[in-house]
Short mmCIF file of C-alpha atoms in Angstrom, two decimals:
data_model
loop_
_atom_site.label_atom_id
_atom_site.label_comp_id
_atom_site.label_asym_id
_atom_site.label_seq_id
_atom_site.Cartn_x
_atom_site.Cartn_y
_atom_site.Cartn_z
CA UNK A 1 3.23 -31.26 16.87
CA UNK A 2 4.17 -29.37 20.01
CA UNK A 3 4.99 -26.36 17.86
CA UNK A 4 1.54 -26.39 16.30
CA UNK A 5 -0.06 -26.64 19.77
CA UNK A 6 2.01 -23.68 20.96
CA UNK A 7 0.96 -21.67 17.90
CA UNK A 8 -2.71 -22.51 18.49
CA UNK A 9 -2.40 -21.53 22.18
CA UNK A 10 -0.86 -18.17 21.22
CA UNK A 11 -3.60 -17.58 18.65
CA UNK A 12 -6.30 -18.41 21.21
CA UNK A 13 -4.89 -15.79 23.57
CA UNK A 14 -4.69 -13.16 20.80
CA UNK A 15 -8.19 -14.14 19.63
CA UNK A 16 -9.50 -13.67 23.17
CA UNK A 17 -8.03 -10.16 23.29
CA UNK A 18 -9.59 -9.36 19.91
CA UNK A 19 -12.96 -10.72 21.07
CA UNK A 20 -13.05 -8.47 24.14
CA UNK A 21 -12.05 -5.50 21.93
CA UNK A 22 -14.85 -6.34 19.48
CA UNK A 23 -17.61 -6.82 22.06
CA UNK A 24 -16.58 -3.69 23.94
CA UNK A 25 -16.60 -1.51 20.83
CA UNK A 26 -19.33 1.03 20.31
CA UNK A 27 -19.26 3.48 17.43
CA UNK A 28 -18.97 7.20 18.21
CA UNK A 29 -22.04 9.34 17.66
CA UNK A 30 -20.04 12.52 17.09
CA UNK A 31 -16.58 13.29 15.73
CA UNK A 32 -13.80 13.45 18.31
CA UNK A 33 -12.09 16.80 18.93
CA UNK A 34 -9.24 16.35 16.42
CA UNK A 35 -11.53 15.22 13.63
CA UNK A 36 -13.96 18.02 14.46
CA UNK A 37 -11.17 20.59 14.12
CA UNK A 38 -10.19 19.16 10.73
CA UNK A 39 -13.82 19.10 9.54
CA UNK A 40 -14.46 22.70 10.58
CA UNK A 41 -11.24 24.38 9.52
CA UNK A 42 -9.97 22.54 6.43
CA UNK A 43 -12.11 24.46 3.94
CA UNK A 44 -11.18 27.92 5.14
CA UNK A 45 -7.57 27.34 6.28
CA UNK A 46 -6.26 24.90 3.69
CA UNK A 47 -8.78 25.23 0.85
CA UNK A 48 -8.70 21.52 -0.06
CA UNK A 49 -11.94 19.65 -0.76
CA UNK A 50 -10.46 16.29 0.21
CA UNK A 51 -9.87 16.38 3.97
CA UNK A 52 -7.68 13.23 3.92
CA UNK A 53 -5.33 15.01 1.50
CA UNK A 54 -5.27 18.10 3.73
CA UNK A 55 -4.26 15.94 6.71
CA UNK A 56 -1.59 14.02 4.80
CA UNK A 57 0.03 16.95 2.97
CA UNK A 58 -0.39 19.86 5.38
CA UNK A 59 -1.55 19.08 8.93
CA UNK A 60 0.68 15.98 9.12
CA UNK A 61 3.13 16.95 6.37
CA UNK A 62 6.21 16.11 8.41
CA UNK A 63 4.98 12.52 8.88
CA UNK A 64 4.55 12.18 5.12
CA UNK A 65 8.11 13.42 4.61
CA UNK A 66 9.20 10.68 7.01
CA UNK A 67 7.07 8.15 5.15
CA UNK A 68 8.62 8.85 1.75
CA UNK A 69 12.03 8.67 3.44
CA UNK A 70 11.19 5.20 4.81
CA UNK A 71 10.03 4.14 1.35
CA UNK A 72 13.26 5.52 -0.15
CA UNK A 73 15.28 3.52 2.40
CA UNK A 74 13.33 0.35 1.54
CA UNK A 75 13.97 0.86 -2.18
CA UNK A 76 17.66 1.59 -1.55
CA UNK A 77 18.11 -1.53 0.62
CA UNK A 78 16.35 -3.71 -2.00
CA UNK A 79 18.80 -2.32 -4.56
CA UNK A 80 21.75 -2.93 -2.23
CA UNK A 81 20.73 -6.50 -1.33
CA UNK A 82 20.17 -7.46 -4.96
CA UNK A 83 23.12 -5.50 -6.36
CA UNK A 84 25.47 -8.47 -6.76
CA UNK A 85 22.73 -10.74 -8.08
CA UNK A 86 22.03 -8.62 -11.14
CA UNK A 87 22.47 -10.48 -14.42
CA UNK A 88 25.72 -9.66 -16.20
CA UNK A 89 23.74 -8.89 -19.36
CA UNK A 90 25.44 -11.19 -21.83
CA UNK A 91 24.71 -14.25 -19.73
CA UNK A 92 20.95 -13.64 -19.90
CA UNK A 93 19.02 -16.62 -21.15
CA UNK A 94 17.07 -15.83 -24.30
CA UNK A 95 13.41 -15.85 -23.38
CA UNK A 96 10.52 -16.63 -25.67
CA UNK A 97 9.05 -13.52 -27.37
CA UNK A 98 6.12 -12.13 -25.42
CA UNK A 99 3.75 -11.93 -28.36
CA UNK A 100 2.41 -9.34 -30.75
CA UNK A 101 -0.68 -8.49 -28.71
CA UNK A 102 1.20 -7.49 -25.54
CA UNK A 103 3.85 -5.49 -27.45
CA UNK A 104 1.35 -3.49 -29.52
CA UNK A 105 -1.06 -3.12 -26.61
CA UNK A 106 1.64 -1.79 -24.32
CA UNK A 107 2.60 0.87 -26.89
CA UNK A 108 -0.94 2.21 -27.13
CA UNK A 109 -1.80 1.81 -23.41
CA UNK A 110 1.39 3.26 -21.91
CA UNK A 111 0.64 6.98 -22.57
CA UNK A 112 -2.94 6.54 -21.30
CA UNK A 113 -1.83 4.89 -18.05
CA UNK A 114 0.81 7.59 -17.48
CA UNK A 115 -1.85 10.25 -18.14
CA UNK A 116 -4.21 8.61 -15.63
CA UNK A 117 -1.46 8.54 -13.00
CA UNK A 118 -0.66 12.23 -13.54
CA UNK A 119 -4.39 13.10 -13.45
CA UNK A 120 -4.77 11.27 -10.13
CA UNK A 121 -1.96 13.07 -8.38
CA UNK A 122 -2.65 16.53 -9.82
CA UNK A 123 -6.29 16.33 -8.66
CA UNK A 124 -5.40 14.93 -5.22
CA UNK A 125 -6.87 17.90 -3.35
CA UNK A 126 -10.29 17.70 -5.08
CA UNK A 127 -11.09 14.02 -5.65
CA UNK A 128 -10.11 10.74 -3.98
CA UNK A 129 -6.55 9.90 -4.86
CA UNK A 130 -3.26 11.70 -4.69
CA UNK A 131 0.47 11.22 -4.80
CA UNK A 132 0.64 7.67 -3.48
CA UNK A 133 -2.13 6.28 -5.70
CA UNK A 134 -0.91 8.24 -8.75
CA UNK A 135 2.67 7.13 -8.12
CA UNK A 136 1.54 3.51 -7.97
CA UNK A 137 -0.32 3.92 -11.30
CA UNK A 138 2.79 5.46 -12.91
CA UNK A 139 4.85 2.53 -11.58
CA UNK A 140 2.32 0.10 -13.07
CA UNK A 141 2.95 1.72 -16.48
CA UNK A 142 6.63 0.89 -15.98
CA UNK A 143 5.56 -2.64 -15.00
CA UNK A 144 3.69 -3.00 -18.31
CA UNK A 145 6.88 -1.94 -20.12
CA UNK A 146 8.82 -4.61 -18.20
CA UNK A 147 6.25 -7.31 -19.05
CA UNK A 148 6.22 -6.41 -22.74
CA UNK A 149 10.01 -6.53 -22.98
CA UNK A 150 11.54 -8.69 -20.21
CA UNK A 151 15.17 -8.10 -21.22
CA UNK A 152 14.71 -4.33 -21.15
CA UNK A 153 16.94 -2.48 -18.70
CA UNK A 154 15.61 0.70 -17.15
CA UNK A 155 17.85 3.72 -16.94
CA UNK A 156 18.58 3.62 -13.20
CA UNK A 157 20.38 6.97 -13.37
CA UNK A 158 17.21 8.65 -14.72
CA UNK A 159 15.06 7.06 -11.99
CA UNK A 160 17.43 8.24 -9.26
CA UNK A 161 17.61 11.76 -10.77
CA UNK A 162 13.77 12.05 -10.74
CA UNK A 163 13.68 10.62 -7.23
CA UNK A 164 16.29 12.98 -5.75
CA UNK A 165 14.97 16.02 -7.63
CA UNK A 166 11.43 15.57 -6.28
CA UNK A 167 12.66 14.77 -2.77
CA UNK A 168 14.88 17.86 -2.72
CA UNK A 169 12.09 20.13 -4.05
CA UNK A 170 9.73 18.72 -1.41
CA UNK A 171 12.10 19.78 1.37
CA UNK A 172 12.72 23.18 -0.28
CA UNK A 173 8.95 23.86 -0.40
CA UNK A 174 8.75 22.86 3.27
CA UNK A 175 11.49 25.33 4.21
CA UNK A 176 9.82 28.04 2.08
CA UNK A 177 6.68 27.50 4.15
CA UNK A 178 8.78 28.10 7.26
CA UNK A 179 10.09 31.41 5.82
CA UNK A 180 7.03 32.80 4.00
CA UNK A 181 4.05 31.32 5.88
CA UNK A 182 3.15 29.81 9.22
CA UNK A 183 5.47 26.81 9.49
CA UNK A 184 7.24 23.87 7.88
CA UNK A 185 5.27 22.59 4.83
CA UNK A 186 2.57 25.28 5.23
CA UNK A 187 0.63 25.35 1.96
CA UNK A 188 -0.16 29.09 2.07
CA UNK A 189 3.06 30.14 0.28
CA UNK A 190 0.81 30.23 -2.83
CA UNK A 191 -2.65 31.89 -2.84
CA UNK A 192 -5.40 29.57 -1.60
CA UNK A 193 -7.64 30.54 -4.51
CA UNK A 194 -11.25 29.62 -5.09
CA UNK A 195 -12.48 26.50 -3.28
CA UNK A 196 -12.96 23.53 -5.61
CA UNK A 197 -10.83 24.77 -8.53
CA UNK A 198 -7.76 22.95 -9.87
CA UNK A 199 -5.41 25.83 -9.01
CA UNK A 200 -6.45 26.18 -5.38
CA UNK A 201 -5.37 24.97 -1.95
CA UNK A 202 -2.02 26.78 -2.15
CA UNK A 203 0.97 24.50 -2.61
CA UNK A 204 -0.92 21.19 -2.13
CA UNK A 205 -1.12 20.22 -5.87
CA UNK A 206 2.59 21.03 -6.23
CA UNK A 207 3.63 19.04 -3.15
CA UNK A 208 1.39 16.08 -4.02
CA UNK A 209 2.76 16.00 -7.59
CA UNK A 210 6.30 15.87 -6.21
CA UNK A 211 5.27 13.06 -3.83
CA UNK A 212 3.68 11.25 -6.79
CA UNK A 213 6.88 11.49 -8.85
CA UNK A 214 9.00 10.35 -5.90
CA UNK A 215 6.75 7.40 -5.03
CA UNK A 216 6.49 6.39 -8.70
CA UNK A 217 10.28 6.46 -9.07
CA UNK A 218 10.76 4.44 -5.87
CA UNK A 219 8.22 1.76 -6.85
CA UNK A 220 9.73 1.56 -10.36
CA UNK A 221 13.17 1.10 -8.85
CA UNK A 222 11.94 -1.72 -6.55
CA UNK A 223 10.15 -3.44 -9.47
CA UNK A 224 13.08 -3.18 -11.88
CA UNK A 225 15.59 -4.32 -9.25
CA UNK A 226 13.54 -7.44 -8.47
CA UNK A 227 12.91 -8.21 -12.14
CA UNK A 228 16.59 -7.81 -13.05
CA UNK A 229 17.71 -10.29 -10.40
CA UNK A 230 19.34 -13.32 -11.95
CA UNK A 231 17.38 -16.55 -12.17
CA UNK A 232 18.78 -19.09 -9.72
CA UNK B 1 -31.18 0.03 1.04
CA UNK B 2 -29.45 -0.53 4.33
CA UNK B 3 -30.32 -4.24 4.30
CA UNK B 4 -28.89 -4.54 0.80
CA UNK B 5 -25.59 -2.98 1.90
CA UNK B 6 -25.51 -5.24 4.95
CA UNK B 7 -26.02 -8.33 2.77
CA UNK B 8 -23.21 -7.13 0.50
CA UNK B 9 -20.85 -6.67 3.46
CA UNK B 10 -21.67 -10.18 4.74
CA UNK B 11 -20.96 -11.62 1.28
CA UNK B 12 -17.67 -9.72 0.99
CA UNK B 13 -16.61 -10.85 4.48
CA UNK B 14 -17.29 -14.52 3.65
CA UNK B 15 -15.31 -14.27 0.38
CA UNK B 16 -12.48 -12.47 2.21
CA UNK B 17 -12.10 -15.18 4.84
CA UNK B 18 -12.34 -17.95 2.23
CA UNK B 19 -9.65 -16.32 0.08
CA UNK B 20 -7.44 -15.80 3.14
CA UNK B 21 -7.72 -19.50 4.04
CA UNK B 22 -6.74 -20.45 0.47
CA UNK B 23 -3.84 -17.97 0.67
CA UNK B 24 -2.25 -19.73 3.64
CA UNK B 25 -3.32 -23.33 2.98
CA UNK B 26 -3.49 -23.52 -0.83
CA UNK B 27 -1.67 -26.44 -2.47
CA UNK B 28 0.39 -24.44 -4.97
CA UNK B 29 2.27 -21.25 -4.23
CA UNK B 30 1.03 -19.28 -7.31
CA UNK B 31 -2.58 -19.90 -6.23
CA UNK B 32 -1.71 -18.76 -2.69
CA UNK B 33 -0.18 -15.54 -4.04
CA UNK B 34 -3.18 -14.86 -6.29
CA UNK B 35 -5.52 -15.44 -3.32
CA UNK B 36 -3.56 -12.91 -1.26
CA UNK B 37 -4.08 -10.45 -4.14
CA UNK B 38 -7.79 -11.33 -4.12
CA UNK B 39 -7.95 -10.61 -0.37
CA UNK B 40 -6.57 -7.11 -1.04
CA UNK B 41 -8.97 -6.54 -3.94
CA UNK B 42 -12.08 -7.56 -1.97
CA UNK B 43 -10.84 -5.52 0.99
CA UNK B 44 -10.64 -2.47 -1.27
CA UNK B 45 -14.35 -2.93 -2.19
CA UNK B 46 -15.09 -3.16 1.54
CA UNK B 47 -13.17 0.09 2.11
CA UNK B 48 -15.41 1.75 -0.46
CA UNK B 49 -18.51 0.55 1.45
CA UNK B 50 -16.92 1.93 4.64
CA UNK B 51 -16.77 5.40 2.97
CA UNK B 52 -12.99 5.47 2.51
CA UNK B 53 -12.41 6.01 -1.25
CA UNK B 54 -8.80 7.16 -0.78
CA UNK B 55 -7.86 3.98 1.07
CA UNK B 56 -9.77 1.86 -1.47
CA UNK B 57 -7.75 3.32 -4.36
CA UNK B 58 -4.45 2.81 -2.56
CA UNK B 59 -5.24 -0.77 -1.58
CA UNK B 60 -6.36 -1.66 -5.13
CA UNK B 61 -3.31 -0.09 -6.80
CA UNK B 62 -0.59 -1.05 -4.32
CA UNK B 63 -1.86 -3.96 -2.23
CA UNK B 64 -3.42 -6.05 -4.95
CA UNK B 65 -1.54 -4.76 -8.02
CA UNK B 66 2.12 -4.11 -7.37
CA UNK B 67 2.62 -6.49 -4.42
CA UNK B 68 1.28 -9.47 -6.40
CA UNK B 69 3.73 -8.73 -9.19
CA UNK B 70 6.62 -8.45 -6.71
CA UNK B 71 5.74 -11.95 -5.44
CA UNK B 72 5.66 -13.34 -8.97
CA UNK B 73 8.99 -11.74 -9.91
CA UNK B 74 10.67 -13.40 -6.92
CA UNK B 75 8.82 -16.69 -7.48
CA UNK B 76 10.09 -16.92 -11.06
CA UNK B 77 13.67 -16.30 -9.83
CA UNK B 78 13.68 -19.09 -7.22
CA UNK B 79 12.56 -22.01 -9.37
CA UNK B 80 12.71 -25.21 -7.34
CA UNK B 81 12.34 -23.52 -3.96
CA UNK B 82 8.57 -23.26 -4.05
CA UNK B 83 7.95 -26.78 -2.78
CA UNK B 84 10.34 -26.78 0.18
CA UNK C 1 -23.44 -2.89 12.37
CA UNK C 2 -21.40 -2.61 9.17
CA UNK C 3 -18.43 -1.35 11.19
CA UNK C 4 -18.62 -4.26 13.66
CA UNK C 5 -18.87 -6.78 10.82
CA UNK C 6 -15.86 -5.29 8.98
CA UNK C 7 -13.92 -5.18 12.24
CA UNK C 8 -14.67 -8.87 12.97
CA UNK C 9 -13.52 -9.75 9.42
CA UNK C 10 -10.32 -7.77 9.97
CA UNK C 11 -9.60 -9.56 13.26
CA UNK C 12 -10.26 -12.92 11.56
CA UNK C 13 -7.81 -12.00 8.77
CA UNK C 14 -5.14 -11.07 11.35
CA UNK C 15 -5.59 -14.42 13.12
CA UNK C 16 -5.52 -16.39 9.84
CA UNK C 17 -2.37 -14.53 8.78
CA UNK C 18 -0.62 -15.19 12.11
CA UNK C 19 -1.58 -18.88 11.95
CA UNK C 20 -0.14 -19.14 8.43
CA UNK C 21 3.07 -17.34 9.40
CA UNK C 22 3.56 -19.59 12.45
CA UNK C 23 2.82 -22.96 10.85
CA UNK C 24 4.19 -22.71 7.30
CA UNK C 25 7.76 -23.81 6.67
CA UNK C 26 8.26 -22.08 3.31
CA UNK C 27 9.61 -18.52 3.55
CA UNK C 28 7.53 -17.23 0.61
CA UNK C 29 4.36 -18.65 2.18
CA UNK C 30 5.22 -16.89 5.45
CA UNK C 31 5.51 -13.58 3.54
CA UNK C 32 2.11 -14.20 1.87
CA UNK C 33 0.60 -14.84 5.34
CA UNK C 34 2.11 -11.60 6.65
CA UNK C 35 0.55 -9.63 3.79
CA UNK C 36 -2.88 -11.16 4.61
CA UNK C 37 -2.47 -10.10 8.27
CA UNK C 38 -1.45 -6.63 7.03
CA UNK C 39 -4.73 -6.28 5.10
CA UNK C 40 -6.62 -7.33 8.24
CA UNK C 41 -4.99 -4.54 10.27
CA UNK C 42 -5.99 -1.99 7.61
CA UNK C 43 -9.57 -3.25 7.70
CA UNK C 44 -9.80 -2.93 11.50
CA UNK C 45 -8.38 0.62 11.47
CA UNK C 46 -10.75 1.84 8.74
CA UNK C 47 -13.72 0.22 10.52
CA UNK C 48 -12.85 2.14 13.73
CA UNK C 49 -13.30 5.43 11.85
CA UNK C 50 -16.67 4.51 10.31
CA UNK C 51 -19.87 6.08 11.61
CA UNK C 52 -23.37 4.99 10.65
CA UNK C 53 -25.19 7.12 8.09
CA UNK C 54 -22.29 9.43 7.35
CA UNK C 55 -20.32 9.94 4.15
CA UNK C 56 -16.70 10.16 2.96
CA UNK C 57 -14.57 13.12 4.14
CA UNK C 58 -14.65 14.96 0.81
CA UNK C 59 -16.38 18.33 0.57
CA UNK C 60 -18.37 18.97 -2.62
CA UNK C 61 -21.85 20.05 -3.69
CA UNK C 62 -23.39 17.20 -1.66
CA UNK C 63 -21.55 18.01 1.60
CA UNK C 64 -20.90 21.72 2.10
CA UNK C 65 -18.17 23.00 4.40
CA UNK C 66 -20.64 24.33 6.97
CA UNK C 67 -22.43 21.04 7.61
CA UNK C 68 -19.27 18.91 7.36
CA UNK C 69 -19.09 18.30 11.13
CA UNK C 70 -22.41 16.43 11.16
CA UNK C 71 -22.06 14.68 7.78
CA UNK C 72 -18.54 13.22 7.37
CA UNK C 73 -16.79 10.31 9.07
CA UNK C 74 -13.49 10.52 10.96
CA UNK C 75 -10.71 11.27 8.40
CA UNK C 76 -7.74 10.58 10.71
CA UNK C 77 -7.76 6.71 10.57
CA UNK C 78 -8.00 6.92 6.77
CA UNK C 79 -4.86 9.06 6.57
CA UNK C 80 -3.13 6.61 8.92
CA UNK C 81 -4.09 3.57 6.83
CA UNK C 82 -2.97 5.30 3.62
CA UNK C 83 0.50 5.60 5.16
CA UNK C 84 0.39 2.02 6.45
CA UNK C 85 -0.43 0.53 3.02
CA UNK C 86 2.50 2.27 1.31
CA UNK C 87 4.97 1.32 4.06
CA UNK C 88 3.58 -2.25 4.06
CA UNK C 89 4.42 -2.60 0.37
CA UNK C 90 7.98 -1.40 1.05
CA UNK C 91 8.36 -3.92 3.89
CA UNK C 92 7.01 -6.75 1.70
CA UNK C 93 9.52 -5.85 -1.03
CA UNK C 94 12.34 -5.94 1.54
CA UNK C 95 11.24 -9.35 2.86
CA UNK C 96 11.10 -10.70 -0.71
CA UNK C 97 14.60 -9.40 -1.48
CA UNK C 98 15.96 -11.12 1.64
CA UNK C 99 14.11 -14.34 0.74
CA UNK C 100 15.84 -14.26 -2.66
CA UNK C 101 19.22 -13.74 -0.95
CA UNK C 102 18.57 -16.66 1.43
CA UNK C 103 17.65 -18.92 -1.50
CA UNK C 104 20.87 -17.92 -3.24
CA UNK C 105 22.84 -19.02 -0.15
CA UNK C 106 21.21 -22.39 0.59
CA UNK C 107 19.24 -23.18 -2.61
CA UNK C 108 16.20 -23.83 -0.44
CA UNK C 109 13.30 -21.82 0.98
CA UNK C 110 12.66 -24.17 3.93
CA UNK C 111 13.07 -22.22 7.17
CA UNK C 112 14.31 -25.39 8.93
CA UNK C 113 17.45 -25.44 6.74
CA UNK C 114 18.66 -22.11 8.13
CA UNK C 115 20.28 -23.21 11.39
CA UNK C 116 23.01 -20.60 11.95
CA UNK C 117 21.18 -18.57 14.58
CA UNK C 118 19.31 -21.47 16.13
CA UNK C 119 19.41 -22.16 19.84
#
């Protein structure tokens, strides 16, 4: 009982802080200086129609490199923690078949879902979406495969090859930007092209596709590691 | 037009808070997990109203899709622990 | 008005999530509560970037590059939240893996049964 009272007291204090924040908030009438710079210069410097993509891939590219590294570490630690719990294979309990509808449906839906994921991350600089969303859609195709065939084992070597290849290429493109253009991860190593076309915005489609592959491989590895853990 | 959007935001906010209460107080754990997924899904609609389509896509794909399945994978592996 | 409403909802979600994480005894329920609080934080951050009567930060035929400064909302919080959602999913996966490991050790998900580091 005393614990619940302490929790409620803590929440009241936090709620009071939130209330003062909320009543003191007034929306800006104009963009602040950083946002104004991005709004004015993205089209002519970067050539990307989606300003959020321009910030993530180019202006703040180093942060995104750190982000995919953190995600890689999370996936690696999940694999490490669950490594000894993985089913030995032969000891797997035989599960009930998943049904004709799911098996057939997954065969016809899988290529379409993969295509949608690739479309989302290739068009990241023009439309909403990009590497993270596309990677998650690709991973959900892998999830459908897992649901249709629960005893299936993914090829972990293939996943780690895709993951390390795209991570390595990402860093190589960043260093190329340092040598050929203005700085690390500068997208102007390729021509900026015509605004609004698929092959425009320099290296952004290339970098975002690599991020999409890397994120998709990492999510697939987390999903397959958790689904291969032995039932306790 | 503006009043319509405002009414929609109020509705979404009420559903969000209701689903969040079910997510932490719900009787059975699967219903709590599904409600947490519903919170993410409604939040992604709210992001769209707040003119953030990129965030809406990410929240719908990752927050309400993959995370819910992670919870269910673990839940099916710890049979018997859900009522502790 | 929309921004204030969304922000209030986000703060309410954070409080509900904290309450659930502090009062529930089951580890999986605590993780669910944390993910609710996570969504609340995203909602507050996106609401901070919203401006009345403006549109999404994507340039096309409707919003040309020259008038972007007066037509689009702040893109920086959106980029921040995009990062936060992806990292949040990684953190949730880690917490779930550790919950599985703890269950393997004690065959229970009750936080009161784990007394090794208690003081």
